[in-house]
Short mmCIF file of C-alpha atoms in Angstrom, two decimals:
data_model
loop_
_atom_site.label_atom_id
_atom_site.label_comp_id
_atom_site.label_asym_id
_atom_site.label_seq_id
_atom_site.Cartn_x
_atom_site.Cartn_y
_atom_site.Cartn_z
CA MET A 2 148.21 16.64 135.25
CA SER A 3 148.57 12.96 134.36
CA ALA A 4 146.80 11.93 137.58
CA GLN A 5 143.82 14.18 136.80
CA VAL A 6 143.48 12.69 133.32
CA THR A 7 143.66 9.16 134.71
CA THR A 8 140.96 9.92 137.33
CA ARG A 9 138.64 11.47 134.74
CA SER A 10 139.16 8.48 132.46
CA LYS A 11 138.20 6.07 135.26
CA ASP A 12 135.04 8.06 136.06
CA GLU A 13 133.96 8.10 132.43
CA SER A 14 134.62 4.35 132.18
CA ARG A 15 132.62 3.73 135.35
CA LEU A 16 129.54 5.39 133.75
CA SER A 17 130.00 3.93 130.30
CA GLY A 18 127.78 1.35 128.61
CA TRP A 19 124.81 0.00 130.58
CA ARG A 20 125.71 1.89 133.77
CA ARG A 21 124.87 5.29 132.25
CA LEU A 22 121.30 4.16 131.53
CA ALA A 23 121.23 2.45 134.92
CA VAL A 24 121.79 5.79 136.67
CA PHE A 25 118.81 7.26 134.79
CA ASN A 26 116.59 4.31 135.78
CA ILE A 27 117.68 4.48 139.43
CA THR A 28 116.91 8.22 139.51
CA LEU A 29 113.49 7.67 137.91
CA LEU A 30 112.51 4.96 140.39
CA GLY A 31 113.80 7.07 143.25
CA ILE A 32 111.41 9.85 142.21
CA PHE A 33 108.49 7.41 141.98
CA THR A 34 109.34 6.02 145.43
CA ILE A 35 109.42 9.48 147.02
CA VAL A 36 106.11 10.47 145.40
CA PHE A 37 104.40 7.24 146.48
CA ILE A 38 105.68 7.54 150.05
CA GLY A 39 104.38 11.11 150.13
CA PHE A 40 100.89 9.92 149.14
CA ILE A 41 101.02 7.15 151.75
CA ILE A 42 102.04 9.52 154.54
CA ALA A 43 99.31 12.02 153.64
CA ALA A 44 96.67 9.27 153.45
CA SER A 45 97.84 7.64 156.68
CA ILE A 46 97.55 10.94 158.56
CA ARG A 47 93.99 11.35 157.30
CA LEU A 48 93.07 7.73 158.09
CA ASN A 49 95.06 7.46 161.31
CA GLY A 50 96.62 4.33 159.78
CA ILE A 51 97.48 2.74 156.46
CA ARG A 52 94.27 0.76 156.00
CA GLY A 53 91.18 1.98 154.19
CA PRO A 54 90.43 3.94 151.02
CA ILE A 55 90.76 7.69 150.51
CA ILE A 56 88.07 9.53 148.50
CA PHE A 57 89.63 12.61 146.90
CA TYR A 58 87.14 13.57 144.17
CA THR A 59 83.35 13.63 143.93
CA GLY A 60 81.50 14.58 140.75
CA ASP A 61 78.94 13.70 138.10
CA CYS A 62 78.25 10.01 137.42
CA LYS A 63 77.53 10.40 133.71
CA ALA A 64 79.90 8.62 131.34
CA GLY A 65 82.53 10.92 129.86
CA SER A 66 82.23 13.60 132.54
CA GLY A 67 83.11 14.29 136.16
CA ALA A 68 84.30 11.24 138.07
CA SER A 69 84.63 9.18 134.89
CA ARG A 70 87.13 11.60 133.35
CA VAL A 71 89.17 11.88 136.54
CA SER A 72 89.29 8.10 136.90
CA THR A 73 90.30 7.62 133.26
CA GLY A 74 93.01 10.28 133.50
CA LEU A 75 94.49 8.84 136.69
CA HIS A 76 94.47 5.31 135.30
CA LEU A 77 96.35 6.65 132.27
CA VAL A 78 98.98 8.17 134.60
CA ILE A 79 99.20 4.90 136.55
CA ASN A 80 99.69 2.87 133.38
CA ILE A 81 102.44 5.22 132.20
CA ALA A 82 104.19 4.98 135.59
CA ALA A 83 103.79 1.19 135.68
CA SER A 84 105.20 0.91 132.15
CA CYS A 85 108.27 2.97 133.16
CA ILE A 86 108.83 0.94 136.32
CA LEU A 87 108.45 -2.44 134.60
CA ALA A 88 110.54 -1.38 131.59
CA SER A 89 113.30 -0.30 133.98
CA SER A 90 113.05 -3.61 135.82
CA ASN A 91 113.15 -5.52 132.54
CA TYR A 92 116.28 -3.63 131.52
CA PHE A 93 118.15 -4.58 134.69
CA MET A 94 116.93 -8.18 134.44
CA GLN A 95 118.46 -8.35 130.97
CA VAL A 96 121.71 -6.95 132.37
CA LEU A 97 121.70 -9.63 135.07
CA ASN A 98 120.82 -12.29 132.52
CA ALA A 99 123.81 -11.46 130.31
CA PRO A 100 126.88 -13.58 131.26
CA SER A 101 130.31 -12.04 131.71
CA ARG A 102 133.41 -13.38 129.95
CA ALA A 103 134.43 -15.22 133.12
CA GLU A 104 130.96 -16.81 133.47
CA ILE A 105 131.05 -17.96 129.85
CA ASP A 106 134.45 -19.57 130.34
CA ARG A 107 133.30 -21.25 133.53
CA SER A 108 130.18 -22.62 131.88
CA HIS A 109 132.09 -23.90 128.86
CA ALA A 110 134.57 -25.61 131.13
CA ARG A 111 131.63 -27.56 132.59
CA GLY A 112 130.31 -28.42 129.13
CA LYS A 113 127.24 -26.16 129.44
CA ALA A 114 126.04 -23.58 126.91
CA LEU A 115 124.93 -20.02 127.59
CA GLU A 116 122.69 -17.87 125.41
CA ILE A 117 124.26 -14.67 124.13
CA GLY A 118 122.47 -11.62 122.73
CA TYR A 119 118.98 -12.12 124.15
CA PRO A 120 117.38 -12.87 127.55
CA ALA A 121 117.09 -16.55 128.38
CA TRP A 122 115.62 -18.22 131.45
CA GLY A 123 118.42 -20.75 131.48
CA ASN A 124 121.07 -18.06 131.87
CA ALA A 125 119.53 -16.84 135.13
CA PHE A 126 120.71 -19.97 136.94
CA LYS A 127 124.12 -20.23 135.28
CA VAL A 128 125.50 -16.81 136.14
CA SER A 129 126.84 -15.81 139.56
CA ARG A 130 124.69 -16.39 142.64
CA ALA A 131 124.48 -12.65 143.39
CA LYS A 132 123.13 -11.94 139.89
CA THR A 133 120.66 -14.85 140.15
CA ILE A 134 119.30 -13.59 143.49
CA ALA A 135 119.02 -9.99 142.18
CA TRP A 136 117.24 -11.26 139.02
CA ALA A 137 114.75 -13.24 141.13
CA VAL A 138 114.09 -10.24 143.41
CA LEU A 139 113.31 -8.03 140.41
CA LEU A 140 111.06 -10.70 138.90
CA LEU A 141 109.04 -11.30 142.07
CA SER A 142 108.70 -7.59 142.89
CA SER A 143 107.17 -7.00 139.44
CA VAL A 144 104.22 -9.34 140.10
CA PRO A 145 102.34 -7.09 142.60
CA ILE A 146 102.91 -4.08 140.33
CA HIS A 147 101.36 -6.00 137.42
CA LEU A 148 98.39 -7.18 139.48
CA LEU A 149 97.67 -4.38 141.95
CA PHE A 150 98.92 -1.01 140.71
CA ASN A 151 95.98 -0.38 138.38
CA SER A 152 93.57 -1.22 141.22
CA THR A 153 94.91 1.43 143.57
CA ILE A 154 92.60 3.96 141.88
CA PHE A 155 88.89 3.13 141.91
CA GLU A 156 85.60 4.81 141.01
CA THR A 157 82.32 4.38 142.89
CA ASP A 158 79.34 3.83 140.59
CA TYR A 159 75.89 4.79 141.88
CA ARG A 160 72.92 2.88 140.45
CA GLU A 161 69.29 3.41 141.48
CA ARG A 162 67.15 0.27 141.93
CA ASP A 163 63.72 1.72 142.83
CA PHE A 164 61.44 3.66 140.48
CA GLN A 165 57.78 4.45 139.86
CA LEU A 166 56.39 2.90 136.68
CA THR A 167 53.37 4.64 135.16
CA ILE A 168 51.66 3.43 131.99
CA ALA A 169 49.40 6.11 130.53
CA SER A 170 48.13 7.75 127.37
CA GLU A 171 49.76 10.88 125.98
CA GLY A 172 47.25 13.20 127.62
CA PHE A 173 48.25 12.05 131.12
CA VAL A 174 51.16 14.53 131.25
CA ASP A 175 49.20 17.25 129.40
CA GLY A 176 46.46 17.73 131.97
CA ALA A 177 43.97 15.03 130.92
CA GLN A 178 41.87 13.62 133.76
CA TYR A 179 42.71 10.31 135.40
CA PHE A 180 41.23 8.05 138.05
CA PHE A 181 42.94 5.68 140.46
CA PRO A 182 43.98 2.91 140.08
CA GLY A 183 43.88 3.29 136.27
CA ALA A 184 41.90 1.88 133.35
CA SER A 185 43.49 -1.55 133.87
CA LEU A 186 41.73 -1.84 137.26
CA ALA A 187 44.89 -3.64 138.38
CA VAL A 188 45.72 -3.26 142.07
CA PHE A 189 48.30 -5.18 144.06
CA SER A 190 47.13 -7.11 147.10
CA SER A 191 48.82 -9.53 149.48
CA VAL A 192 45.49 -11.40 149.67
CA ASP A 193 45.48 -12.69 146.10
CA SER A 194 48.07 -15.43 145.43
CA TYR A 195 49.04 -13.66 142.19
CA GLY A 196 49.27 -10.29 143.90
CA TYR A 197 46.12 -8.62 142.56
CA ILE A 198 42.49 -8.26 143.58
CA ASP A 199 41.23 -6.94 140.24
CA GLY A 200 42.71 -7.38 136.79
CA SER A 201 45.06 -9.72 138.55
CA PHE A 202 48.24 -11.09 137.06
CA SER A 203 51.61 -12.21 138.40
CA SER A 204 53.51 -10.40 141.14
CA SER A 205 56.04 -9.26 138.53
CA SER A 206 53.98 -6.12 138.09
CA GLY A 207 54.96 -3.72 140.83
CA GLY A 208 54.93 -3.03 144.54
CA LYS A 209 52.20 -4.38 146.80
CA GLY A 210 49.18 -2.35 147.84
CA THR A 211 45.36 -2.28 147.72
CA ILE A 212 42.70 0.15 146.51
CA SER A 213 43.45 2.19 149.62
CA SER A 214 47.05 2.60 148.46
CA TYR A 215 45.76 4.72 145.57
CA LEU A 216 43.66 7.07 147.70
CA GLU A 217 44.47 10.76 147.73
CA ASN A 218 46.99 10.86 150.58
CA SER A 219 48.78 7.59 149.84
CA GLU A 220 52.40 7.37 148.67
CA ASN A 221 51.33 5.75 145.41
CA ALA A 222 48.82 8.51 144.72
CA LYS A 223 51.48 11.14 145.42
CA ASN A 224 53.85 9.45 142.97
CA ILE A 225 51.16 9.31 140.27
CA THR A 226 50.20 12.96 140.83
CA TYR A 227 53.89 13.92 140.69
CA ALA A 228 54.35 12.08 137.38
CA ALA A 229 51.26 13.73 135.86
CA ALA A 230 52.39 17.20 136.92
CA ASN A 231 56.05 16.89 135.91
CA GLY A 232 56.29 14.15 133.29
CA ALA A 233 56.00 16.53 130.32
CA ARG A 234 59.38 18.03 131.31
CA TRP A 235 61.16 14.69 131.59
CA SER A 236 63.51 13.25 128.99
CA LYS A 237 61.91 11.56 126.00
CA LEU A 238 63.24 8.06 125.27
CA GLU A 239 62.59 5.84 122.27
CA PRO A 240 60.83 2.54 123.10
CA THR A 241 63.95 0.42 122.53
CA SER A 242 66.08 2.57 124.86
CA CYS A 243 63.30 2.64 127.45
CA ALA A 244 62.87 -1.15 127.47
CA GLU A 245 66.62 -1.64 127.75
CA LEU A 246 66.73 0.58 130.85
CA TYR A 247 63.63 -0.49 132.73
CA ALA A 248 63.05 -4.15 131.77
CA THR A 249 66.49 -5.31 132.98
CA CYS A 250 68.50 -5.22 136.21
CA ARG A 251 71.36 -2.98 135.14
CA GLY A 252 70.40 -0.26 137.58
CA LEU A 253 69.52 3.33 136.77
CA THR A 254 72.29 5.93 136.54
CA GLU A 255 70.69 8.77 134.58
CA TYR A 256 66.92 8.32 135.08
CA SER A 257 64.53 7.13 137.79
CA ASN A 258 60.72 7.32 137.50
CA VAL A 259 59.21 6.66 134.08
CA VAL A 260 55.94 7.26 132.25
CA VAL A 261 55.46 4.74 129.43
CA VAL A 262 53.23 6.51 126.89
CA VAL A 263 50.89 4.16 125.01
CA ASP A 264 47.99 4.57 122.59
CA GLY A 265 44.49 4.76 124.05
CA VAL A 266 41.41 3.32 122.35
CA ASP A 267 41.77 3.94 118.59
CA GLY A 268 44.87 6.04 119.33
CA ALA A 269 43.04 8.44 121.65
CA SER A 270 45.43 10.66 123.61
CA ASP A 271 43.06 11.03 126.56
CA GLY A 272 43.01 7.31 127.32
CA TRP A 273 40.14 4.91 127.91
CA THR A 274 36.66 4.77 129.35
CA ARG A 275 35.80 1.84 131.56
CA ASP A 276 33.04 0.72 129.22
CA GLU A 277 35.50 0.70 126.27
CA VAL A 278 37.84 -1.66 128.12
CA TRP A 279 35.71 -3.85 130.37
CA ASP A 280 32.50 -5.87 130.27
CA LEU A 281 31.62 -5.85 133.98
CA SER A 282 28.81 -7.61 135.81
CA ALA A 283 26.19 -5.52 137.58
CA ASN A 284 27.82 -6.11 140.95
CA ASP A 285 31.28 -5.24 139.66
CA GLU A 286 29.89 -2.14 137.93
CA ALA A 287 28.51 -0.90 141.23
CA GLY A 288 31.78 -1.65 143.02
CA TRP A 289 33.85 0.41 140.58
CA ASP A 290 31.47 3.31 139.91
CA ASP A 291 32.77 5.40 142.80
CA GLU A 292 36.41 4.88 141.83
CA PHE A 293 36.20 5.05 138.03
CA PRO A 294 32.90 6.18 136.42
CA PRO A 295 32.00 4.02 133.38
CA THR A 296 31.88 6.75 130.73
CA GLU A 297 34.60 9.11 131.97
CA ARG A 298 37.91 9.00 130.12
CA ASN A 299 40.93 7.88 132.13
CA SER A 300 44.40 8.82 130.86
CA LEU A 301 46.05 6.52 133.45
CA TRP A 302 46.32 2.81 132.68
CA TYR A 303 48.44 1.59 135.60
CA SER A 304 51.09 2.73 138.08
CA ALA A 305 53.18 0.98 140.74
CA GLY A 306 56.46 1.20 142.60
CA CYS A 307 59.10 -1.10 141.11
CA THR A 308 62.42 -2.58 142.15
CA MET A 309 65.19 -4.16 140.07
CA ASP A 310 67.78 -6.38 141.70
CA THR A 311 70.13 -9.27 141.00
CA GLN A 312 70.18 -12.49 143.02
CA PRO A 313 72.46 -15.57 142.84
CA SER A 314 70.79 -18.47 141.03
CA SER A 315 71.28 -22.22 141.38
CA ASP A 316 73.86 -22.32 138.56
CA SER A 317 76.06 -19.74 140.37
CA ARG A 318 75.12 -16.98 137.97
CA MET A 319 73.29 -13.78 138.89
CA SER A 320 69.61 -13.74 137.96
CA CYS A 321 67.51 -10.64 137.29
CA GLU A 322 64.74 -9.84 139.77
CA ASN A 323 62.64 -7.00 138.33
CA ASN A 324 59.14 -6.95 139.77
CA CYS A 325 57.73 -4.84 136.92
CA VAL A 326 58.61 -6.98 133.92
CA ALA A 327 55.09 -8.42 133.66
CA ALA A 328 53.55 -4.95 133.69
CA LEU A 329 56.01 -4.00 130.95
CA GLY A 330 54.98 -7.03 128.92
CA THR A 331 58.44 -8.62 128.97
CA GLU A 332 60.02 -11.70 130.52
CA ALA A 333 62.43 -11.48 133.45
CA VAL A 334 65.78 -11.14 131.70
CA SER A 335 69.41 -10.76 132.60
CA SER A 336 71.21 -7.59 131.60
CA GLU A 337 73.45 -9.48 129.21
CA SER A 338 70.81 -11.44 127.30
CA PHE A 339 68.14 -8.78 126.84
CA VAL A 340 67.50 -7.50 123.33
CA PRO A 341 65.08 -4.53 123.25
CA PRO A 342 62.04 -5.08 121.00
CA GLU A 343 61.94 -3.03 117.81
CA ASN A 344 58.17 -2.57 118.04
CA TRP A 345 57.33 -2.69 121.71
CA THR A 346 53.75 -3.64 122.51
CA ILE A 347 52.85 -4.30 126.13
CA ASP A 348 50.67 -7.41 126.47
CA PHE A 349 49.53 -6.32 129.90
CA PHE A 350 47.53 -9.41 130.91
CA ARG A 351 49.81 -12.00 129.34
CA ALA A 352 51.17 -13.40 132.64
CA LYS A 353 47.68 -14.08 133.99
CA GLY A 354 44.40 -13.31 132.29
CA PRO A 355 42.24 -10.47 133.62
CA LYS A 356 39.58 -11.14 136.21
CA TYR A 357 36.96 -9.33 134.12
CA GLU A 358 36.04 -9.70 130.45
CA LEU A 359 38.15 -7.47 128.22
CA LYS A 360 36.64 -5.74 125.19
CA ASN A 361 38.45 -5.50 121.86
CA ASP A 362 41.75 -6.87 123.16
CA GLN A 363 42.35 -3.71 125.18
CA GLY A 364 45.21 -5.33 127.14
CA SER A 365 47.49 -4.88 124.12
CA LEU A 366 49.22 -1.48 124.41
CA PRO A 367 51.55 -0.19 121.63
CA VAL A 368 54.32 1.92 123.20
CA LYS A 369 54.89 5.31 121.57
CA TYR A 370 57.75 6.58 123.75
CA CYS A 371 58.78 7.01 127.38
CA LEU A 372 59.25 10.04 129.59
CA ALA A 373 62.02 9.39 132.11
CA GLU A 374 62.86 11.60 135.07
CA PRO A 375 66.53 12.68 134.95
CA ILE A 376 68.49 12.22 138.16
CA THR A 377 71.86 13.53 139.25
CA HIS A 378 73.94 11.44 141.60
CA SER A 379 77.50 11.96 142.74
CA CYS A 380 80.19 9.38 142.03
CA SER A 381 83.58 9.41 143.71
CA VAL A 382 87.17 8.58 142.84
CA GLY A 383 89.61 7.36 145.46
CA PHE A 384 92.66 5.21 146.03
CA SER A 385 93.43 2.25 148.23
CA ASN A 386 96.19 3.15 150.64
CA ILE A 387 97.08 -0.45 151.51
CA LEU A 388 97.46 -1.39 147.82
CA LEU A 389 99.66 1.66 147.27
CA VAL A 390 101.81 0.56 150.24
CA ILE A 391 102.34 -2.87 148.64
CA VAL A 392 103.23 -1.32 145.28
CA THR A 393 105.57 1.20 146.93
CA VAL A 394 107.40 -1.56 148.82
CA CYS A 395 107.98 -3.37 145.51
CA VAL A 396 109.24 -0.20 143.83
CA LEU A 397 111.49 0.50 146.83
CA VAL A 398 112.92 -3.03 146.60
CA LYS A 399 113.78 -2.41 142.96
CA THR A 400 115.25 0.99 143.75
CA VAL A 401 117.53 -0.51 146.41
CA THR A 402 118.47 -3.50 144.24
CA TYR A 403 119.57 -1.50 141.19
CA PRO A 404 122.65 0.21 142.75
CA ARG A 405 123.81 -3.13 144.17
CA LEU A 406 124.17 -4.48 140.65
CA GLN A 407 127.41 -2.62 140.28
CA PHE A 408 128.77 -4.70 143.16
CA ALA A 409 127.22 -8.01 142.10
CA GLY A 410 129.64 -10.62 140.89
CA GLY A 411 130.19 -10.46 137.17
CA CYS A 412 128.70 -6.97 136.80
CA HIS A 413 132.04 -5.12 136.81
CA GLY A 414 133.33 -3.93 133.49
CA GLU A 415 131.75 -5.42 130.38
CA ILE A 416 129.01 -8.01 130.63
#
């Protein structure tokens, strides 16, 4: 009977104080290690190796839904797991940092002080060698977890760079007639140094082409016809939101092609006649009569294919390359510096004056609103197997180190 009591007393003493919490921490890290190894094995079988990412979810790209929610939820789980792992490591580092009675006596005998009651860097090198090594192992194995664990989960973000810009009056999407290339008479050409044959201005106004590019079977004509037939069903954007999306290089995630709706002559919804906009010579009149009759109303002002992109500049920053900013009446701007205009008026011929004589300042176009074509793209969420391997190795190192503390010098009994 006495022997049983003595044995039970020793077992209770062995799990008293810091060791009882240590058992909980060791168990918790053991569970994390097993779970992480399971993920690594599953991913390695799929990849036929440990390198490469694994995509495990594909969904909507819109903020607050689909892939975004999955990514946010998984990063929350990762941060909780990382907090538990690092808190556990911090606990054991404090245990290792606390000197035993024998270590205090030894240090005092040498005339050196030890800090009692709180963690101190100086203590780490004044306790036993075994405790110092274990403390250093826990410290170093925490660094990759701090730096890499949150990066194991990633989300792909799709952004469109190409779109069709159409500037037109309100009647353009309501069945009003239109003529190519539009009332601006602006047509891209590789012949002209500024990019245009007629109504020419800088090459920051859309994709290259000629009059032939606007003929019935051309790609440009198909895009214009598509916008006229479908634009009324597109999403309506306020001018400030529209300028922020299409006059920068942020990329398009929710919309692609756009119709910028402007006022026609004296606010007319069916656009412009050629005679209201231009004062052409007799030769020029004859050249344009077949394309755009002088007295017929044209609800189309201009249309072109556009591209937004970023390129490295000389000062090592990324510069915005949007070839439609001149057509939109804005300067080439970076995504960070752009402030959308409160009252957006497109000064269409600001970059380079028109070839022909304008009447009544018709190149100034007040923007009413935009009609943007909604798009749906899939974004994905995945994890990096190699990063998870590195994190798992660090967690495994901690898991193996913790039980050894009971055998480290100075860790027996009270510390």
